[in-house]
Amino acid sequence: MPVFEQEWISPILEVYRKEKITNNYTVLLGLNPLGQALCRKIYEKNFFETVLLFNSPSFTSWNRYPAGVKPPVIPVHGMIRDELMMIWGDVSIKDYEWLTDTLFYIRGNIPTRFIVAFVAHSGPTSGQVFSKKGERLLERLEIPRGRSEYYDGLTAPLISVANVANLDPVIFYVEDRLDTEQVIQIDDVIVTQGEIDAAEHLMNRGFDLQLADQ
């Protein structure tokens, strides 16, 4: 059994670390419905090593695991493969007060290239970035800069903390695909297969990740 040492503790967040993290990672935050579904799809097709564990009173476990899927990820794991780190878990998140602590933990303990988040919205696909490096990424993807009229519990604190924490977030607003198969629904947010596929395509194109596609 790997040994995880406690690294961070506050009334709203605990973090346990397996080892010091020295490599640079593109960090995918799977902490909202679309991000969680994307991480689950990538996780099912690839091998990842868990190096961080996050726990919070805001997390509650699901009972949504059909036969044939890889075991549930509980609570929230930081897991790595090559140059990608995914921070996600098969949990329902009641509120996002703990996220600010998480972002400051990332700043101090995880060398990052980008912090990536995905949200589905009713407009065309666009991206919100905060650096020249982010602008070059959108140009390479041929995606316009934009922002959403709605920020969820993940993207709102990510935007507000980004400059203070000296992070480099990229938020993709993926055009909703309500005409495709519904995969999950969390509260009033529906995630469809078309949205997950579009997000995965952007990850593979934008960050040159060597991930299995079957």
CSV table of C-alpha atoms in Angstrom, one decimal:
chain,number,residue,atom,x,y,z
A,1,MET,CA,0.0,0.0,0.0
A,2,PRO,CA,1.4,3.4,-0.9
A,3,VAL,CA,1.9,5.8,2.0
A,4,PHE,CA,0.4,9.3,1.8
A,5,GLU,CA,1.6,12.0,4.2
A,6,GLN,CA,-0.7,14.8,5.2
A,7,GLU,CA,0.3,18.0,3.5
A,8,TRP,CA,-2.4,20.5,4.1
A,9,ILE,CA,-5.2,20.7,6.6
A,10,SER,CA,-7.9,23.3,7.2
A,11,PRO,CA,-11.5,23.1,8.3
A,12,ILE,CA,-12.6,22.7,4.7
A,13,LEU,CA,-9.8,20.8,3.0
A,14,GLU,CA,-7.3,18.0,3.7
A,15,VAL,CA,-4.6,17.1,1.2
A,16,TYR,CA,-2.3,14.0,1.4
A,17,ARG,CA,0.7,13.6,-0.8
A,18,LYS,CA,2.5,10.4,-1.9
A,19,GLU,CA,5.7,12.1,-2.9
A,20,LYS,CA,7.1,15.5,-3.9
A,21,ILE,CA,5.9,16.5,-7.3
A,22,THR,CA,8.7,18.0,-9.5
A,23,ASN,CA,7.5,17.5,-13.1
A,24,ASN,CA,5.5,20.1,-14.9
A,25,TYR,CA,1.9,19.1,-15.6
A,26,THR,CA,-1.1,20.3,-17.5
A,27,VAL,CA,-3.8,20.0,-14.7
A,28,LEU,CA,-7.3,19.1,-15.7
A,29,LEU,CA,-9.8,20.0,-13.1
A,30,GLY,CA,-12.6,17.4,-13.1
A,31,LEU,CA,-14.6,19.2,-10.4
A,32,ASN,CA,-17.7,20.1,-12.2
A,33,PRO,CA,-20.1,17.9,-14.2
A,34,LEU,CA,-18.5,18.1,-17.6
A,35,GLY,CA,-15.0,18.0,-16.2
A,36,GLN,CA,-15.9,15.0,-14.1
A,37,ALA,CA,-17.4,13.1,-17.0
A,38,LEU,CA,-14.3,13.9,-19.2
A,39,CYS,CA,-11.9,12.7,-16.5
A,40,ARG,CA,-13.9,9.5,-16.0
A,41,LYS,CA,-13.8,8.8,-19.7
A,42,ILE,CA,-10.0,9.3,-19.9
A,43,TYR,CA,-9.4,7.3,-16.7
A,44,GLU,CA,-11.3,4.3,-18.0
A,45,LYS,CA,-9.1,4.1,-21.1
A,46,ASN,CA,-5.6,4.9,-19.5
A,47,PHE,CA,-3.5,4.0,-16.6
A,48,PHE,CA,-2.9,6.7,-14.0
A,49,GLU,CA,-0.9,6.9,-10.8
A,50,THR,CA,-2.5,8.6,-7.8
A,51,VAL,CA,-0.1,11.0,-6.1
A,52,LEU,CA,-2.5,13.2,-4.2
A,53,LEU,CA,-5.7,12.7,-2.2
A,54,PHE,CA,-8.1,15.6,-1.4
A,55,ASN,CA,-10.9,15.4,1.2
A,56,SER,CA,-13.5,17.9,2.3
A,57,PRO,CA,-16.8,17.9,4.2
A,58,SER,CA,-18.2,19.2,0.9
A,59,PHE,CA,-17.7,15.8,-0.8
A,60,THR,CA,-20.3,13.1,-0.7
A,61,SER,CA,-20.0,9.8,-2.5
A,62,TRP,CA,-22.2,8.6,-5.3
A,63,ASN,CA,-23.8,5.3,-5.9
A,64,ARG,CA,-23.7,5.4,-9.7
A,65,TYR,CA,-21.3,2.7,-10.7
A,66,PRO,CA,-22.7,0.3,-13.4
A,67,ALA,CA,-21.0,-3.0,-13.8
A,68,GLY,CA,-18.0,-3.0,-16.1
A,69,VAL,CA,-16.5,0.4,-15.2
A,70,LYS,CA,-13.2,0.9,-13.5
A,71,PRO,CA,-13.6,1.2,-9.7
A,72,PRO,CA,-14.9,4.5,-8.3
A,73,VAL,CA,-12.4,7.3,-7.5
A,74,ILE,CA,-13.2,8.5,-4.0
A,75,PRO,CA,-12.8,11.0,-2.6
A,76,VAL,CA,-10.9,13.3,-5.0
A,77,HIS,CA,-7.5,12.1,-6.5
A,78,GLY,CA,-4.7,13.9,-8.1
A,79,MET,CA,-3.5,11.3,-10.6
A,80,ILE,CA,-0.8,11.6,-13.2
A,81,ARG,CA,0.1,10.1,-16.6
A,82,ASP,CA,3.0,11.5,-18.6
A,83,GLU,CA,2.4,15.3,-18.6
A,84,LEU,CA,-1.2,15.2,-17.5
A,85,MET,CA,-2.6,15.5,-14.0
A,86,MET,CA,-6.3,15.0,-13.4
A,87,ILE,CA,-7.8,16.2,-10.2
A,88,TRP,CA,-11.3,14.6,-9.9
A,89,GLY,CA,-13.3,12.1,-8.1
A,90,ASP,CA,-16.6,10.2,-8.3
A,91,VAL,CA,-18.1,12.5,-5.7
A,92,SER,CA,-21.0,14.9,-5.5
A,93,ILE,CA,-19.8,18.4,-4.4
A,94,LYS,CA,-22.1,20.4,-2.2
A,95,ASP,CA,-20.3,23.7,-2.3
A,96,TYR,CA,-16.9,25.1,-3.5
A,97,GLU,CA,-15.6,27.0,-0.5
A,98,TRP,CA,-12.7,24.5,-0.4
A,99,LEU,CA,-11.6,25.3,-4.0
A,100,THR,CA,-9.6,28.4,-3.1
A,101,ASP,CA,-7.5,26.3,-0.7
A,102,THR,CA,-7.0,23.7,-3.4
A,103,LEU,CA,-5.8,26.3,-5.9
A,104,PHE,CA,-3.3,27.8,-3.5
A,105,TYR,CA,-2.1,24.3,-2.7
A,106,ILE,CA,-1.6,23.7,-6.4
A,107,ARG,CA,0.4,26.9,-6.7
A,108,GLY,CA,2.8,26.0,-4.0
A,109,ASN,CA,3.2,22.3,-4.6
A,110,ILE,CA,2.5,21.4,-8.3
A,111,PRO,CA,4.5,22.8,-11.2
A,112,THR,CA,1.9,23.6,-13.9
A,113,ARG,CA,1.8,24.6,-17.5
A,114,PHE,CA,-2.0,25.2,-17.5
A,115,ILE,CA,-5.0,24.7,-15.2
A,116,VAL,CA,-7.8,23.5,-17.5
A,117,ALA,CA,-11.5,23.5,-16.9
A,118,PHE,CA,-14.5,22.7,-19.2
A,119,VAL,CA,-18.1,24.0,-19.0
A,120,ALA,CA,-20.9,23.4,-21.5
A,121,HIS,CA,-22.9,26.4,-22.5
A,122,SER,CA,-25.5,27.4,-25.1
A,123,GLY,CA,-23.2,29.4,-27.3
A,124,PRO,CA,-20.4,28.4,-29.7
A,125,THR,CA,-17.3,26.8,-28.4
A,126,SER,CA,-14.8,29.5,-27.1
A,127,GLY,CA,-12.0,29.8,-24.5
A,128,GLN,CA,-11.2,32.2,-21.7
A,129,VAL,CA,-7.4,32.7,-21.0
A,130,PHE,CA,-5.3,35.1,-18.9
A,131,SER,CA,-1.9,35.0,-20.6
A,132,LYS,CA,-0.1,35.3,-23.9
A,133,LYS,CA,0.6,31.6,-23.6
A,134,GLY,CA,-3.1,30.9,-23.3
A,135,GLU,CA,-3.8,33.2,-26.3
A,136,ARG,CA,-1.3,31.2,-28.4
A,137,LEU,CA,-3.1,28.0,-27.4
A,138,LEU,CA,-6.5,29.2,-28.5
A,139,GLU,CA,-4.9,30.4,-31.8
A,140,ARG,CA,-3.5,27.0,-32.4
A,141,LEU,CA,-6.9,25.4,-31.7
A,142,GLU,CA,-8.6,28.1,-33.9
A,143,ILE,CA,-11.0,28.8,-31.0
A,144,PRO,CA,-12.1,32.4,-30.4
A,145,ARG,CA,-11.7,34.0,-27.0
A,146,GLY,CA,-14.9,34.4,-25.1
A,147,ARG,CA,-16.7,34.1,-21.8
A,148,SER,CA,-19.9,32.6,-20.6
A,149,GLU,CA,-22.9,34.4,-19.2
A,150,TYR,CA,-22.9,31.8,-16.5
A,151,TYR,CA,-20.0,30.7,-14.2
A,152,ASP,CA,-20.4,27.6,-12.2
A,153,GLY,CA,-18.9,26.7,-8.8
A,154,LEU,CA,-15.6,25.7,-10.4
A,155,THR,CA,-15.0,28.5,-13.0
A,156,ALA,CA,-16.0,31.4,-10.8
A,157,PRO,CA,-13.4,30.9,-8.1
A,158,LEU,CA,-10.8,29.8,-10.7
A,159,ILE,CA,-11.2,33.1,-12.5
A,160,SER,CA,-11.1,35.2,-9.3
A,161,VAL,CA,-8.1,33.4,-7.8
A,162,ALA,CA,-6.0,33.0,-11.0
A,163,ASN,CA,-4.0,36.3,-10.8
A,164,VAL,CA,-3.6,36.2,-7.1
A,165,ALA,CA,-2.3,32.7,-7.1
A,166,ASN,CA,-0.2,33.2,-10.2
A,167,LEU,CA,-1.9,30.4,-12.0
A,168,ASP,CA,-2.5,30.1,-15.8
A,169,PRO,CA,-6.1,28.9,-16.3
A,170,VAL,CA,-7.7,27.9,-19.6
A,171,ILE,CA,-11.5,27.6,-19.5
A,172,PHE,CA,-13.2,26.0,-22.4
A,173,TYR,CA,-16.8,26.8,-23.0
A,174,VAL,CA,-18.0,23.9,-25.0
A,175,GLU,CA,-21.1,24.3,-27.2
A,176,ASP,CA,-23.9,22.2,-25.6
A,177,ARG,CA,-25.0,19.1,-27.5
A,178,LEU,CA,-28.4,18.3,-26.1
A,179,ASP,CA,-29.2,16.3,-29.3
A,180,THR,CA,-26.7,13.6,-28.2
A,181,GLU,CA,-27.0,10.9,-25.5
A,182,GLN,CA,-27.3,12.0,-21.9
A,183,VAL,CA,-24.5,10.5,-19.8
A,184,ILE,CA,-25.1,12.0,-16.4
A,185,GLN,CA,-27.2,14.6,-14.7
A,186,ILE,CA,-26.1,16.4,-11.5
A,187,ASP,CA,-28.8,18.6,-10.0
A,188,ASP,CA,-30.0,20.6,-13.1
A,189,VAL,CA,-26.9,20.2,-15.2
A,190,ILE,CA,-27.0,17.6,-18.0
A,191,VAL,CA,-23.8,16.3,-19.6
A,192,THR,CA,-24.1,14.6,-23.0
A,193,GLN,CA,-21.8,12.3,-24.9
A,194,GLY,CA,-21.3,15.0,-27.6
A,195,GLU,CA,-20.0,17.5,-25.0
A,196,ILE,CA,-17.6,14.9,-23.5
A,197,ASP,CA,-16.3,13.9,-26.9
A,198,ALA,CA,-15.8,17.6,-27.9
A,199,ALA,CA,-13.9,18.3,-24.6
A,200,GLU,CA,-11.7,15.2,-25.1
A,201,HIS,CA,-10.9,16.4,-28.7
A,202,LEU,CA,-9.8,19.8,-27.4
A,203,MET,CA,-7.6,18.2,-24.7
A,204,ASN,CA,-5.9,15.9,-27.2
A,205,ARG,CA,-5.4,18.7,-29.8
A,206,GLY,CA,-4.4,21.4,-27.5
A,207,PHE,CA,-2.0,19.6,-25.2
A,208,ASP,CA,-0.5,16.8,-27.3
A,209,LEU,CA,-1.4,14.2,-24.8
A,210,GLN,CA,-0.5,10.6,-25.6
A,211,LEU,CA,-3.8,9.1,-24.4
A,212,ALA,CA,-5.7,6.0,-25.6
A,213,ASP,CA,-8.7,6.9,-27.8
A,214,GLN,CA,-10.4,3.5,-27.6
